[in-house]
Amino acid sequence: MKKIGGNYFSVISNRATIGHHNSISSQGVFIMSNAIITNGVEIGEGTILYHGSRVGHNQSIGPYCLISSSATILESKFGEGVLIGYGASICKDIEIG
């Protein structure tokens, strides 16, 4: 989209819970209702967090990731293009991508 002159925009639901000291890209991030993002989280451009997803503190989510509904992520690191399925639980110190 950028190549043809388009601009990304981000949408964060007013029903999402967002903690403090986070770095959330302003380029194409969608955070839907009832998503919970705690403190110290980095979210790259083009990433989508679906309804009810939960992201624990000190998490790094790379660009173009998709975190499905009801997924829970705790202190892990995701590279580019990672898909976390519905209801998945990713525990501490896991690196994907």
PDB file of C-alpha atoms in Angstrom:
ATOM      1  CA  MET A   1       0.000   0.000   0.000  1.00  0.00           C
ATOM      2  CA  LYS A   2       2.848   2.379   0.780  1.00  0.00           C
ATOM      3  CA  LYS A   3       4.308   1.836  -2.688  1.00  0.00           C
ATOM      4  CA  ILE A   4       1.200   3.321  -4.317  1.00  0.00           C
ATOM      5  CA  GLY A   5       1.064   6.299  -1.965  1.00  0.00           C
ATOM      6  CA  GLY A   6      -1.343   4.955   0.651  1.00  0.00           C
ATOM      7  CA  ASN A   7      -1.023   5.544   4.368  1.00  0.00           C
ATOM      8  CA  TYR A   8      -1.588   3.093   7.162  1.00  0.00           C
ATOM      9  CA  PHE A   9      -3.658   4.095  10.166  1.00  0.00           C
ATOM     10  CA  SER A  10      -4.210   2.415  13.507  1.00  0.00           C
ATOM     11  CA  VAL A  11      -7.439   1.754  15.387  1.00  0.00           C
ATOM     12  CA  ILE A  12      -7.552   1.044  19.120  1.00  0.00           C
ATOM     13  CA  SER A  13     -10.968   0.236  20.568  1.00  0.00           C
ATOM     14  CA  ASN A  14     -12.080   2.374  23.495  1.00  0.00           C
ATOM     15  CA  ARG A  15     -13.099  -0.948  25.079  1.00  0.00           C
ATOM     16  CA  ALA A  16      -9.529  -2.282  25.041  1.00  0.00           C
ATOM     17  CA  THR A  17      -7.431  -2.020  28.194  1.00  0.00           C
ATOM     18  CA  ILE A  18      -3.989  -0.540  27.555  1.00  0.00           C
ATOM     19  CA  GLY A  19      -1.347  -0.281  30.300  1.00  0.00           C
ATOM     20  CA  HIS A  20       1.570   2.137  30.617  1.00  0.00           C
ATOM     21  CA  HIS A  21       5.014   2.493  28.997  1.00  0.00           C
ATOM     22  CA  ASN A  22       4.013   0.696  25.791  1.00  0.00           C
ATOM     23  CA  SER A  23       5.349   1.276  22.288  1.00  0.00           C
ATOM     24  CA  ILE A  24       2.492   0.742  19.834  1.00  0.00           C
ATOM     25  CA  SER A  25       3.107   1.548  16.176  1.00  0.00           C
ATOM     26  CA  SER A  26       0.812   4.132  14.606  1.00  0.00           C
ATOM     27  CA  GLN A  27       1.037   2.272  11.296  1.00  0.00           C
ATOM     28  CA  GLY A  28      -1.787  -0.224  10.753  1.00  0.00           C
ATOM     29  CA  VAL A  29      -2.230  -1.631  14.259  1.00  0.00           C
ATOM     30  CA  PHE A  30      -5.739  -2.797  15.152  1.00  0.00           C
ATOM     31  CA  ILE A  31      -6.567  -3.528  18.790  1.00  0.00           C
ATOM     32  CA  MET A  32     -10.140  -4.718  19.211  1.00  0.00           C
ATOM     33  CA  SER A  33     -12.551  -4.560  22.146  1.00  0.00           C
ATOM     34  CA  ASN A  34     -11.763  -6.400  25.363  1.00  0.00           C
ATOM     35  CA  ALA A  35      -8.126  -6.882  24.369  1.00  0.00           C
ATOM     36  CA  ILE A  36      -5.809  -6.388  27.341  1.00  0.00           C
ATOM     37  CA  ILE A  37      -2.285  -5.046  26.945  1.00  0.00           C
ATOM     38  CA  THR A  38      -0.350  -4.626  30.175  1.00  0.00           C
ATOM     39  CA  ASN A  39       2.852  -2.605  30.688  1.00  0.00           C
ATOM     40  CA  GLY A  40       6.099  -2.493  28.716  1.00  0.00           C
ATOM     41  CA  VAL A  41       4.701  -3.999  25.501  1.00  0.00           C
ATOM     42  CA  GLU A  42       6.066  -3.301  22.007  1.00  0.00           C
ATOM     43  CA  ILE A  43       3.727  -3.805  19.040  1.00  0.00           C
ATOM     44  CA  GLY A  44       4.996  -3.486  15.460  1.00  0.00           C
ATOM     45  CA  GLU A  45       3.183  -2.065  12.446  1.00  0.00           C
ATOM     46  CA  GLY A  46       0.410  -4.005  10.752  1.00  0.00           C
ATOM     47  CA  THR A  47      -0.333  -6.128  13.825  1.00  0.00           C
ATOM     48  CA  ILE A  48      -3.885  -7.150  14.791  1.00  0.00           C
ATOM     49  CA  LEU A  49      -5.016  -8.105  18.296  1.00  0.00           C
ATOM     50  CA  TYR A  50      -8.496  -9.628  18.229  1.00  0.00           C
ATOM     51  CA  HIS A  51     -11.284  -9.451  20.812  1.00  0.00           C
ATOM     52  CA  GLY A  52     -10.307 -10.723  24.232  1.00  0.00           C
ATOM     53  CA  SER A  53      -6.637 -11.322  23.479  1.00  0.00           C
ATOM     54  CA  ARG A  54      -4.310 -10.766  26.428  1.00  0.00           C
ATOM     55  CA  VAL A  55      -0.705  -9.576  26.256  1.00  0.00           C
ATOM     56  CA  GLY A  56       1.380  -9.702  29.432  1.00  0.00           C
ATOM     57  CA  HIS A  57       4.125  -7.278  30.417  1.00  0.00           C
ATOM     58  CA  ASN A  58       7.535  -7.031  28.733  1.00  0.00           C
ATOM     59  CA  GLN A  59       6.262  -8.545  25.486  1.00  0.00           C
ATOM     60  CA  SER A  60       7.620  -7.776  22.025  1.00  0.00           C
ATOM     61  CA  ILE A  61       5.343  -8.385  19.034  1.00  0.00           C
ATOM     62  CA  GLY A  62       6.963  -7.794  15.662  1.00  0.00           C
ATOM     63  CA  PRO A  63       5.339  -6.332  12.560  1.00  0.00           C
ATOM     64  CA  TYR A  64       2.429  -7.987  10.736  1.00  0.00           C
ATOM     65  CA  CYS A  65       1.469 -10.393  13.502  1.00  0.00           C
ATOM     66  CA  LEU A  66      -2.032 -11.648  14.254  1.00  0.00           C
ATOM     67  CA  ILE A  67      -3.064 -12.491  17.804  1.00  0.00           C
ATOM     68  CA  SER A  68      -6.414 -14.311  17.702  1.00  0.00           C
ATOM     69  CA  SER A  69      -9.318 -14.018  20.142  1.00  0.00           C
ATOM     70  CA  SER A  70      -8.777 -15.334  23.670  1.00  0.00           C
ATOM     71  CA  ALA A  71      -5.037 -15.903  23.117  1.00  0.00           C
ATOM     72  CA  THR A  72      -2.784 -15.194  26.106  1.00  0.00           C
ATOM     73  CA  ILE A  73       0.856 -14.196  25.721  1.00  0.00           C
ATOM     74  CA  LEU A  74       3.284 -13.903  28.635  1.00  0.00           C
ATOM     75  CA  GLU A  75       6.797 -12.410  28.421  1.00  0.00           C
ATOM     76  CA  SER A  76       7.701 -13.707  24.971  1.00  0.00           C
ATOM     77  CA  LYS A  77       9.092 -12.282  21.744  1.00  0.00           C
ATOM     78  CA  PHE A  78       7.538 -12.602  18.291  1.00  0.00           C
ATOM     79  CA  GLY A  79       9.252 -11.746  15.029  1.00  0.00           C
ATOM     80  CA  GLU A  80       7.580 -10.688  11.791  1.00  0.00           C
ATOM     81  CA  GLY A  81       4.385 -12.363  10.560  1.00  0.00           C
ATOM     82  CA  VAL A  82       3.619 -14.602  13.553  1.00  0.00           C
ATOM     83  CA  LEU A  83       0.074 -16.015  13.867  1.00  0.00           C
ATOM     84  CA  ILE A  84      -1.165 -17.030  17.313  1.00  0.00           C
ATOM     85  CA  GLY A  85      -4.370 -19.073  17.101  1.00  0.00           C
ATOM     86  CA  TYR A  86      -7.642 -18.837  18.991  1.00  0.00           C
ATOM     87  CA  GLY A  87      -7.303 -19.577  22.697  1.00  0.00           C
ATOM     88  CA  ALA A  88      -3.565 -20.281  22.559  1.00  0.00           C
ATOM     89  CA  SER A  89      -1.399 -19.724  25.628  1.00  0.00           C
ATOM     90  CA  ILE A  90       2.225 -18.745  25.049  1.00  0.00           C
ATOM     91  CA  CYS A  91       4.206 -18.905  28.273  1.00  0.00           C
ATOM     92  CA  LYS A  92       7.258 -17.060  29.529  1.00  0.00           C
ATOM     93  CA  ASP A  93      10.497 -16.811  27.548  1.00  0.00           C
ATOM     94  CA  ILE A  94       9.248 -18.205  24.220  1.00  0.00           C
ATOM     95  CA  GLU A  95      10.666 -16.706  21.016  1.00  0.00           C
ATOM     96  CA  ILE A  96       8.827 -17.253  17.717  1.00  0.00           C
ATOM     97  CA  GLY A  97       9.858 -15.973  14.300  1.00  0.00           C
TER      98      GLY A  97
END
